[in-house]
Amino acid sequence: MQDQGKARFAKMLHHRAEKLKKGEPVAPPLISATTYHLPEVEGASHIYGRMAMPTWEAVEAQLGILEDAPCVAFPSGMAAISAALMAVLTDRKRLIIPSDGYYVTRVFSAEILAAYGVEVIEVPTAEIATADVSGGAVVFIETPSNPGLECCDIALIAQRVRTAGGLLIVDNTTMTPLLQRPLDLGADMVVAADTKAPGGHSDILFGHVATRDVELAARVRNWRKLSGAVPGAFEAWLLHRGIETLEVRLERMCASAQVIAERLAAHPGVTNLRFPGLASDPSHEIASRQMSGYGFLIGFELPSGAAAEAFLAACPFITQTTSFGGTHTAGERRARWGDPVSEGFIRLSIGVEPVEPLWNAIAEALGNPG
């Protein structure tokens, strides 16, 4: 992480201090009230739990410092994604999304948005920079893509979309604002699943939308209020705690991922390895320009689906699960979920385990892939 990011994170850790009075808790209290004392409404800080809640606001303040932009909290990453899309696909009816991106975004677009008259166009991540973005389209990108880890040039795409009168939304879940800053690169909105690395402990669902456009922020916030897509106070409280260790966890996870990716690259049983931190990776040049770290996700292929399943079952330090960004290293065979990948493709999310025991377990499991 660059020095500016470290300074931003330090500020975030102490953002409550200036408002604390003598004897108040340093950690924000968990407040789950839905109703508030209202002898009169005018001037009330809170009115009803669906509109605002103090514990959400504590998390939104954290995220706002990290994003350097106002943030709106949601009960999941998909709630944030759907809110961002619904807020902008009103007068705009053309949506470009990655064909190799998160599959739920594609399903939501095809089954829900298309039914409301939105023209949904799927384009591979590697081709979005040259795609036809005319007509004021909403362009939604995910970089690195999930699960293929293909990167695209955010600044270039933002410039092209803006020139065409469109809007750019970037899903920054895989990187977090500590490793990649889409708003600084020209994006109109950022969405993210804080369920992943920001929460970090595989025990909450959460998401957020960030934008520096006042009107867009108001529309997203209004969508949350009217749709009822509101986060729980306890989840917000857990996320607040998780975010406070995000920088430390990311440092270990990213460093370990670099070591393991380099060793996997030399393993004869591994093919089609993807990790932006490798000089040989097709996305390395773009990633080096727009990211301050290469992340903790690795993609690679084994000879067959059976070989991939045997490897995952044989490694005691890989949790078989369908999420990523937690403290435990996690792996899954993504073809299970219908992603356009080979049967033997594995997405590996590196956790905070010491790297040598983790690598030894991976290497031993690869030695007998079935």
Short mmCIF file of C-alpha atoms in Angstrom, two decimals:
data_model
loop_
_atom_site.label_atom_id
_atom_site.label_comp_id
_atom_site.label_asym_id
_atom_site.label_seq_id
_atom_site.Cartn_x
_atom_site.Cartn_y
_atom_site.Cartn_z
CA MET A 1 0.00 0.00 0.00
CA GLN A 2 1.27 3.48 -0.85
CA ASP A 3 2.09 6.06 1.84
CA GLN A 4 -1.08 8.04 1.07
CA GLY A 5 -3.17 4.94 1.66
CA LYS A 6 -1.42 4.23 4.95
CA ALA A 7 -2.06 7.82 6.10
CA ARG A 8 -5.71 7.47 5.14
CA PHE A 9 -6.00 4.23 7.09
CA ALA A 10 -4.36 5.78 10.17
CA LYS A 11 -6.84 8.65 9.99
CA MET A 12 -9.67 6.15 9.73
CA LEU A 13 -8.54 4.32 12.87
CA HIS A 14 -8.72 7.55 14.90
CA HIS A 15 -11.67 9.27 13.24
CA ARG A 16 -13.89 8.93 16.33
CA ALA A 17 -11.35 10.39 18.75
CA GLU A 18 -12.06 14.06 18.07
CA LYS A 19 -15.73 13.58 18.91
CA LEU A 20 -15.29 11.56 22.09
CA LYS A 21 -16.13 13.07 25.45
CA LYS A 22 -14.50 12.06 28.70
CA GLY A 23 -15.49 8.52 29.67
CA GLU A 24 -17.06 7.60 26.34
CA PRO A 25 -16.13 4.24 24.72
CA VAL A 26 -13.42 4.27 22.09
CA ALA A 27 -15.22 1.52 20.17
CA PRO A 28 -18.63 2.56 18.81
CA PRO A 29 -21.53 1.14 20.79
CA LEU A 30 -23.90 -1.31 19.15
CA ILE A 31 -27.18 0.57 18.70
CA SER A 32 -29.96 -1.42 17.08
CA ALA A 33 -32.91 0.86 17.78
CA THR A 34 -35.60 1.16 15.13
CA THR A 35 -37.60 3.85 16.93
CA TYR A 36 -36.39 7.06 18.59
CA HIS A 37 -37.80 9.56 21.06
CA LEU A 38 -39.67 12.10 18.92
CA PRO A 39 -41.66 14.65 20.91
CA GLU A 40 -41.19 16.59 17.68
CA VAL A 41 -39.62 15.54 14.38
CA GLU A 42 -37.82 18.73 13.37
CA GLY A 43 -34.17 18.66 14.37
CA ALA A 44 -34.17 14.97 15.36
CA SER A 45 -30.90 13.17 14.58
CA HIS A 46 -32.75 9.90 13.91
CA ILE A 47 -36.37 9.15 13.10
CA TYR A 48 -36.80 5.51 12.12
CA GLY A 49 -34.43 2.57 11.69
CA ARG A 50 -35.08 2.10 7.97
CA MET A 51 -33.88 5.64 7.30
CA ALA A 52 -30.72 5.76 9.39
CA MET A 53 -29.10 4.10 12.37
CA PRO A 54 -26.07 5.22 14.41
CA THR A 55 -24.17 1.96 13.89
CA TRP A 56 -24.49 2.19 10.11
CA GLU A 57 -23.24 5.74 10.27
CA ALA A 58 -20.11 4.66 12.14
CA VAL A 59 -19.27 2.21 9.35
CA GLU A 60 -20.16 4.69 6.62
CA ALA A 61 -17.76 7.15 8.23
CA GLN A 62 -14.96 4.55 8.15
CA LEU A 63 -15.65 3.63 4.54
CA GLY A 64 -16.00 7.29 3.59
CA ILE A 65 -12.47 8.01 4.80
CA LEU A 66 -11.06 5.02 2.92
CA GLU A 67 -12.96 5.85 -0.30
CA ASP A 68 -12.55 9.62 0.15
CA ALA A 69 -16.22 9.83 -0.80
CA PRO A 70 -19.66 9.55 0.80
CA CYS A 71 -20.71 5.91 1.25
CA VAL A 72 -24.08 4.21 1.59
CA ALA A 73 -24.17 0.91 3.48
CA PHE A 74 -26.17 -2.12 2.36
CA PRO A 75 -26.91 -5.60 3.77
CA SER A 76 -24.83 -7.39 1.10
CA GLY A 77 -22.63 -6.77 -1.89
CA MET A 78 -25.46 -7.68 -4.26
CA ALA A 79 -27.75 -5.23 -2.46
CA ALA A 80 -25.15 -2.53 -3.16
CA ILE A 81 -24.77 -3.60 -6.80
CA SER A 82 -28.51 -3.73 -7.44
CA ALA A 83 -29.04 -0.35 -5.73
CA ALA A 84 -26.36 1.31 -7.85
CA LEU A 85 -27.80 -0.14 -11.05
CA MET A 86 -31.42 0.65 -10.18
CA ALA A 87 -30.45 4.21 -9.28
CA VAL A 88 -28.94 4.92 -12.71
CA LEU A 89 -30.93 2.69 -15.07
CA THR A 90 -33.95 4.96 -15.07
CA ASP A 91 -33.52 7.24 -18.09
CA ARG A 92 -30.54 5.15 -19.26
CA LYS A 93 -31.54 1.79 -20.72
CA ARG A 94 -28.26 0.36 -22.03
CA LEU A 95 -26.00 -1.63 -19.71
CA ILE A 96 -22.61 -3.12 -20.52
CA ILE A 97 -21.35 -5.74 -18.08
CA PRO A 98 -18.43 -8.20 -18.10
CA SER A 99 -19.28 -11.62 -19.47
CA ASP A 100 -16.57 -13.08 -17.24
CA GLY A 101 -17.49 -11.18 -14.08
CA TYR A 102 -19.36 -12.19 -10.95
CA TYR A 103 -22.14 -14.52 -12.09
CA VAL A 104 -24.87 -13.09 -9.82
CA THR A 105 -24.45 -9.65 -11.38
CA ARG A 106 -24.96 -11.27 -14.78
CA VAL A 107 -28.03 -13.18 -13.62
CA PHE A 108 -29.54 -10.09 -11.99
CA SER A 109 -29.00 -8.10 -15.17
CA ALA A 110 -30.41 -10.79 -17.47
CA GLU A 111 -33.39 -11.83 -15.37
CA ILE A 112 -34.40 -8.62 -13.57
CA LEU A 113 -33.06 -5.56 -15.37
CA ALA A 114 -33.81 -6.89 -18.85
CA ALA A 115 -37.44 -7.41 -17.81
CA TYR A 116 -37.64 -3.64 -17.15
CA GLY A 117 -36.51 -2.83 -20.67
CA VAL A 118 -32.77 -2.54 -20.09
CA GLU A 119 -30.60 -3.69 -22.99
CA VAL A 120 -27.94 -5.86 -21.36
CA ILE A 121 -24.72 -6.35 -23.33
CA GLU A 122 -22.05 -8.75 -22.09
CA VAL A 123 -18.44 -8.06 -23.07
CA PRO A 124 -15.29 -9.88 -21.87
CA THR A 125 -13.31 -7.80 -19.38
CA ALA A 126 -10.28 -7.70 -21.68
CA GLU A 127 -12.41 -6.14 -24.46
CA ILE A 128 -14.36 -3.52 -22.51
CA ALA A 129 -11.71 -0.86 -23.11
CA THR A 130 -12.51 -0.99 -26.84
CA ALA A 131 -16.23 -1.80 -26.64
CA ASP A 132 -18.94 0.43 -28.10
CA VAL A 133 -19.98 2.61 -25.15
CA SER A 134 -22.03 5.09 -27.17
CA GLY A 135 -25.54 6.21 -26.33
CA GLY A 136 -24.97 7.22 -22.74
CA ALA A 137 -24.61 3.61 -21.59
CA VAL A 138 -24.05 2.52 -18.03
CA VAL A 139 -20.80 0.55 -18.03
CA PHE A 140 -20.20 -1.84 -15.15
CA ILE A 141 -16.74 -3.34 -14.77
CA GLU A 142 -15.01 -5.60 -12.30
CA THR A 143 -11.24 -5.48 -12.22
CA PRO A 144 -9.65 -7.86 -11.52
CA SER A 145 -12.57 -9.94 -12.74
CA ASN A 146 -14.02 -12.65 -10.56
CA PRO A 147 -12.96 -15.42 -10.92
CA GLY A 148 -10.61 -15.07 -13.92
CA LEU A 149 -8.55 -12.15 -12.53
CA GLU A 150 -8.51 -10.28 -15.84
CA CYS A 151 -7.78 -6.55 -15.44
CA CYS A 152 -8.94 -3.61 -17.52
CA ASP A 153 -7.81 0.01 -17.62
CA ILE A 154 -10.18 1.98 -15.37
CA ALA A 155 -8.90 5.43 -16.32
CA LEU A 156 -9.11 4.73 -20.06
CA ILE A 157 -12.61 3.27 -19.80
CA ALA A 158 -13.77 6.14 -17.57
CA GLN A 159 -12.58 8.67 -20.13
CA ARG A 160 -14.31 6.88 -23.01
CA VAL A 161 -17.55 6.46 -21.07
CA ARG A 162 -17.59 10.09 -19.95
CA THR A 163 -16.97 11.31 -23.50
CA ALA A 164 -19.95 9.21 -24.66
CA GLY A 165 -22.17 10.69 -21.95
CA GLY A 166 -22.36 7.49 -19.94
CA LEU A 167 -21.71 6.40 -16.39
CA LEU A 168 -19.02 4.04 -15.09
CA ILE A 169 -19.58 1.76 -12.09
CA VAL A 170 -16.65 -0.31 -10.78
CA ASP A 171 -17.00 -3.37 -8.59
CA ASN A 172 -13.91 -3.09 -6.38
CA THR A 173 -14.63 -6.07 -4.13
CA THR A 174 -11.46 -7.99 -4.91
CA MET A 175 -9.12 -5.06 -4.19
CA THR A 176 -10.82 -2.85 -1.56
CA PRO A 177 -10.07 0.92 -1.52
CA LEU A 178 -6.70 0.19 0.07
CA LEU A 179 -5.33 -1.52 -3.05
CA GLN A 180 -7.26 0.18 -5.86
CA ARG A 181 -9.08 3.51 -6.08
CA PRO A 182 -11.56 3.60 -8.97
CA LEU A 183 -13.05 6.99 -8.02
CA ASP A 184 -9.60 8.58 -8.26
CA LEU A 185 -9.26 6.99 -11.71
CA GLY A 186 -12.49 8.55 -12.97
CA ALA A 187 -15.26 6.11 -12.06
CA ASP A 188 -18.65 7.61 -11.19
CA MET A 189 -19.53 4.97 -8.60
CA VAL A 190 -17.88 2.14 -6.72
CA VAL A 191 -19.67 -0.90 -5.37
CA ALA A 192 -18.15 -3.54 -3.11
CA ALA A 193 -19.03 -6.57 -1.04
CA ASP A 194 -17.59 -5.80 2.40
CA THR A 195 -18.56 -9.38 3.21
CA LYS A 196 -15.11 -10.27 1.87
CA ALA A 197 -11.81 -8.76 3.08
CA PRO A 198 -13.18 -5.72 4.97
CA GLY A 199 -15.30 -7.92 7.24
CA GLY A 200 -12.58 -10.51 7.02
CA HIS A 201 -13.94 -13.17 9.34
CA SER A 202 -16.56 -14.91 7.19
CA ASP A 203 -19.39 -14.03 9.56
CA ILE A 204 -21.31 -11.12 7.99
CA LEU A 205 -22.97 -10.00 4.77
CA PHE A 206 -22.43 -6.33 3.96
CA GLY A 207 -21.83 -3.99 1.04
CA HIS A 208 -21.50 -0.33 0.15
CA VAL A 209 -21.80 2.17 -2.68
CA ALA A 210 -19.40 5.11 -2.88
CA THR A 211 -19.71 8.14 -5.14
CA ARG A 212 -18.59 11.76 -5.17
CA ASP A 213 -21.63 12.76 -7.23
CA VAL A 214 -24.12 14.34 -4.79
CA GLU A 215 -27.14 13.54 -6.94
CA LEU A 216 -26.15 9.91 -7.45
CA ALA A 217 -25.49 9.49 -3.73
CA ALA A 218 -28.96 10.87 -2.95
CA ARG A 219 -30.59 8.47 -5.40
CA VAL A 220 -28.77 5.48 -3.96
CA ARG A 221 -29.67 6.50 -0.40
CA ASN A 222 -33.29 7.01 -1.41
CA TRP A 223 -33.35 3.57 -3.03
CA ARG A 224 -32.16 2.04 0.24
CA LYS A 225 -34.85 3.84 2.22
CA LEU A 226 -37.72 3.03 -0.13
CA SER A 227 -36.72 -0.53 -1.03
CA GLY A 228 -35.93 -1.44 2.57
CA ALA A 229 -32.52 -2.86 1.60
CA VAL A 230 -31.03 -1.86 4.94
CA PRO A 231 -28.16 -3.47 6.89
CA GLY A 232 -28.51 -4.79 10.41
CA ALA A 233 -26.88 -2.95 13.28
CA PHE A 234 -25.01 -6.01 14.53
CA GLU A 235 -23.54 -6.67 11.07
CA ALA A 236 -22.50 -3.02 10.85
CA TRP A 237 -20.84 -3.26 14.26
CA LEU A 238 -18.94 -6.41 13.23
CA LEU A 239 -17.82 -4.78 9.99
CA HIS A 240 -16.57 -1.72 11.86
CA ARG A 241 -14.40 -3.99 13.99
CA GLY A 242 -13.21 -5.96 10.96
CA ILE A 243 -12.20 -2.87 9.00
CA GLU A 244 -9.87 -1.80 11.82
CA THR A 245 -7.55 -4.73 11.03
CA LEU A 246 -7.99 -4.66 7.24
CA GLU A 247 -4.62 -3.10 6.42
CA VAL A 248 -2.71 -5.57 8.59
CA ARG A 249 -4.56 -8.57 7.17
CA LEU A 250 -4.18 -7.41 3.58
CA GLU A 251 -0.44 -6.95 4.01
CA ARG A 252 -0.02 -10.59 5.11
CA MET A 253 -2.50 -11.97 2.57
CA CYS A 254 -1.03 -10.14 -0.41
CA ALA A 255 2.57 -10.97 0.52
CA SER A 256 1.71 -14.64 0.94
CA ALA A 257 -0.24 -14.69 -2.34
CA GLN A 258 2.82 -13.37 -4.19
CA VAL A 259 5.02 -16.12 -2.76
CA ILE A 260 2.51 -18.88 -3.44
CA ALA A 261 1.73 -17.65 -6.97
CA GLU A 262 5.43 -17.66 -7.85
CA ARG A 263 5.79 -21.22 -6.56
CA LEU A 264 2.64 -22.40 -8.32
CA ALA A 265 4.03 -20.94 -11.55
CA ALA A 266 6.96 -23.34 -11.25
CA HIS A 267 4.81 -26.40 -10.47
CA PRO A 268 4.54 -28.83 -13.42
CA GLY A 269 0.98 -29.84 -12.55
CA VAL A 270 -0.43 -26.29 -12.66
CA THR A 271 -1.52 -24.58 -15.87
CA ASN A 272 -3.09 -21.25 -16.87
CA LEU A 273 -2.06 -19.56 -13.65
CA ARG A 274 -3.50 -16.07 -13.14
CA PHE A 275 -2.17 -13.62 -10.59
CA PRO A 276 -1.63 -9.93 -11.49
CA GLY A 277 1.55 -9.78 -9.43
CA LEU A 278 3.45 -12.09 -11.79
CA ALA A 279 5.43 -10.32 -14.50
CA SER A 280 4.25 -13.02 -16.93
CA ASP A 281 0.54 -12.38 -16.24
CA PRO A 282 -1.36 -10.73 -19.12
CA SER A 283 -2.78 -8.14 -16.70
CA HIS A 284 0.47 -7.31 -14.91
CA GLU A 285 1.13 -4.04 -16.74
CA ILE A 286 -2.36 -2.64 -16.17
CA ALA A 287 -2.42 -3.85 -12.56
CA SER A 288 0.94 -2.23 -11.85
CA ARG A 289 -0.38 1.13 -13.10
CA GLN A 290 -3.66 1.26 -11.22
CA MET A 291 -3.21 -0.92 -8.14
CA SER A 292 -1.00 -0.43 -5.09
CA GLY A 293 -0.95 -4.18 -4.44
CA TYR A 294 -1.81 -7.30 -6.38
CA GLY A 295 -4.38 -8.79 -4.06
CA PHE A 296 -4.80 -12.18 -2.45
CA LEU A 297 -6.70 -14.12 -5.15
CA ILE A 298 -5.01 -16.68 -7.40
CA GLY A 299 -6.57 -18.62 -10.26
CA PHE A 300 -5.16 -21.78 -11.82
CA GLU A 301 -6.15 -24.99 -13.56
CA LEU A 302 -5.60 -28.64 -12.78
CA PRO A 303 -6.09 -31.35 -15.44
CA SER A 304 -9.74 -32.14 -14.63
CA GLY A 305 -12.62 -31.45 -12.30
CA ALA A 306 -11.80 -34.61 -10.38
CA ALA A 307 -8.18 -33.52 -9.95
CA ALA A 308 -9.31 -30.13 -8.66
CA GLU A 309 -11.74 -31.67 -6.18
CA ALA A 310 -9.09 -34.13 -4.98
CA PHE A 311 -6.57 -31.32 -4.45
CA LEU A 312 -9.01 -29.23 -2.42
CA ALA A 313 -10.00 -32.23 -0.31
CA ALA A 314 -6.36 -33.18 0.31
CA CYS A 315 -5.15 -29.79 1.56
CA PRO A 316 -5.87 -29.31 5.29
CA PHE A 317 -5.20 -25.57 5.13
CA ILE A 318 -7.72 -24.80 2.38
CA THR A 319 -11.31 -24.27 3.47
CA GLN A 320 -13.70 -25.36 0.73
CA THR A 321 -16.12 -22.46 0.50
CA THR A 322 -17.65 -20.15 -2.08
CA SER A 323 -16.46 -16.82 -0.71
CA PHE A 324 -13.08 -15.15 -0.32
CA GLY A 325 -11.19 -12.55 1.68
CA GLY A 326 -11.42 -14.26 5.07
CA THR A 327 -8.68 -15.15 7.53
CA HIS A 328 -8.71 -18.77 6.36
CA THR A 329 -7.28 -19.66 2.96
CA ALA A 330 -10.23 -20.77 0.85
CA GLY A 331 -10.53 -22.57 -2.45
CA GLU A 332 -13.24 -23.75 -4.78
CA ARG A 333 -13.77 -25.25 -8.19
CA ARG A 334 -15.63 -22.41 -9.88
CA ALA A 335 -17.17 -24.54 -12.64
CA ARG A 336 -19.61 -25.74 -9.97
CA TRP A 337 -21.31 -22.35 -10.21
CA GLY A 338 -21.56 -22.08 -13.96
CA ASP A 339 -18.68 -19.66 -14.48
CA PRO A 340 -17.15 -19.78 -17.99
CA VAL A 341 -14.02 -21.59 -16.80
CA SER A 342 -12.53 -25.04 -17.26
CA GLU A 343 -13.70 -27.94 -15.10
CA GLY A 344 -10.34 -27.94 -13.30
CA PHE A 345 -10.19 -24.19 -12.58
CA ILE A 346 -9.60 -23.27 -8.93
CA ARG A 347 -10.00 -19.85 -7.33
CA LEU A 348 -7.70 -19.65 -4.33
CA SER A 349 -8.14 -16.94 -1.69
CA ILE A 350 -5.04 -16.67 0.47
CA GLY A 351 -5.65 -16.07 4.16
CA VAL A 352 -3.46 -15.00 7.06
CA GLU A 353 -1.80 -18.33 7.81
CA PRO A 354 2.01 -18.24 7.99
CA VAL A 355 3.10 -18.71 4.41
CA GLU A 356 5.51 -21.64 4.74
CA PRO A 357 3.13 -24.08 6.47
CA LEU A 358 0.44 -23.02 4.02
CA TRP A 359 2.66 -23.59 0.99
CA ASN A 360 3.89 -26.94 2.32
CA ALA A 361 0.28 -28.12 2.65
CA ILE A 362 -0.57 -26.89 -0.86
CA ALA A 363 2.52 -28.50 -2.38
CA GLU A 364 1.83 -31.83 -0.69
CA ALA A 365 -1.78 -31.80 -1.92
CA LEU A 366 -0.64 -30.97 -5.46
CA GLY A 367 1.72 -33.90 -5.34
CA ASN A 368 -1.26 -36.23 -5.33
CA PRO A 369 -3.97 -34.42 -7.29
CA GLY A 370 -5.87 -37.63 -8.14
#
